[in-house]
CSV table of C-alpha atoms in Angstrom, one decimal:
chain,number,residue,atom,x,y,z
Q,231,UNK,CA,-54.8,-85.7,-75.3
Q,232,UNK,CA,-57.7,-84.6,-73.0
Q,233,UNK,CA,-60.8,-86.6,-72.5
Q,234,UNK,CA,-62.7,-84.4,-74.9
Q,235,UNK,CA,-60.3,-85.2,-77.7
Q,236,UNK,CA,-60.3,-89.1,-77.3
Q,237,UNK,CA,-61.0,-90.9,-80.4
Q,238,UNK,CA,-63.1,-93.7,-78.9
Q,239,UNK,CA,-65.2,-94.3,-75.8
Q,240,UNK,CA,-63.3,-95.0,-72.6
Q,241,UNK,CA,-65.1,-98.2,-71.9
Q,242,UNK,CA,-64.0,-99.6,-75.3
Q,243,UNK,CA,-60.4,-98.5,-74.8
Q,244,UNK,CA,-60.3,-100.6,-71.6
Q,245,UNK,CA,-61.0,-103.8,-73.5
Q,246,UNK,CA,-59.3,-103.5,-76.9
Q,247,UNK,CA,-55.8,-104.3,-77.6
Q,248,UNK,CA,-53.2,-104.2,-80.5
Q,249,UNK,CA,-54.1,-107.2,-82.6
Q,250,UNK,CA,-50.3,-107.5,-83.5
Q,251,UNK,CA,-48.8,-107.8,-80.1
Q,252,UNK,CA,-51.7,-107.4,-77.7
Q,253,UNK,CA,-50.2,-104.2,-76.3
Q,254,UNK,CA,-52.1,-101.2,-75.0
Q,255,UNK,CA,-53.4,-98.6,-77.5
Q,256,UNK,CA,-53.4,-94.9,-77.0
Q,257,UNK,CA,-55.0,-91.9,-78.6
Q,258,UNK,CA,-53.1,-90.0,-81.0
Q,259,UNK,CA,-53.5,-87.8,-84.1
Q,260,UNK,CA,-51.6,-88.1,-87.3
Q,261,UNK,CA,-51.4,-85.0,-89.5
Q,262,UNK,CA,-51.7,-85.8,-93.1
Q,263,UNK,CA,-51.3,-82.5,-95.3
Q,264,UNK,CA,-53.8,-80.1,-93.6
Q,265,UNK,CA,-55.9,-82.8,-92.1
Q,266,UNK,CA,-55.8,-84.4,-88.6
Q,267,UNK,CA,-56.4,-88.2,-88.7
Q,268,UNK,CA,-57.4,-89.9,-85.4
Q,269,UNK,CA,-55.7,-93.1,-84.6
Q,270,UNK,CA,-54.8,-95.5,-82.0
Q,271,UNK,CA,-51.1,-96.2,-81.4
Q,272,UNK,CA,-49.3,-99.2,-79.9
Q,273,UNK,CA,-45.9,-98.3,-78.4
Q,274,UNK,CA,-44.9,-101.8,-78.1
Q,275,UNK,CA,-44.9,-102.7,-81.8
Q,276,UNK,CA,-45.0,-99.3,-83.2
Q,277,UNK,CA,-48.1,-99.4,-85.3
Q,278,UNK,CA,-51.0,-97.0,-85.5
Q,279,UNK,CA,-54.4,-98.0,-86.4
Q,280,UNK,CA,-56.9,-95.6,-88.0
Q,281,UNK,CA,-60.1,-94.5,-86.3
Q,282,UNK,CA,-63.0,-93.8,-88.7
Q,283,UNK,CA,-66.1,-92.1,-87.4
Q,284,UNK,CA,-65.3,-93.2,-83.9
Q,285,UNK,CA,-64.7,-96.9,-84.9
Q,286,UNK,CA,-61.1,-98.2,-84.5
Q,287,UNK,CA,-60.0,-100.3,-87.7
Q,288,UNK,CA,-57.7,-102.9,-85.9
Q,289,UNK,CA,-56.5,-104.5,-89.1
Q,290,UNK,CA,-52.7,-105.0,-89.1
Q,291,UNK,CA,-52.7,-104.7,-93.0
Q,292,UNK,CA,-54.2,-101.3,-92.7
Q,293,UNK,CA,-51.9,-100.1,-89.8
Q,294,UNK,CA,-49.3,-97.4,-90.3
Q,295,UNK,CA,-45.7,-98.1,-88.9
Q,296,UNK,CA,-44.6,-95.3,-86.6
Q,297,UNK,CA,-41.2,-94.0,-85.8
Q,298,UNK,CA,-40.3,-96.0,-82.6
């Protein structure tokens, strides 16, 4: 994903971590029907957190399990 397609500001990415395992989060896009939904993924514990309006929603209860 290019810098122009990042879901959150780079300075914020440098300090936030996965609330489940403290792993690094990476930008991703999940396709839901015809819509693309921005999210942050943790490859360590296979969770994806939604990004709404540029704000990451880092709640484990709202995270989506990814294929790992």
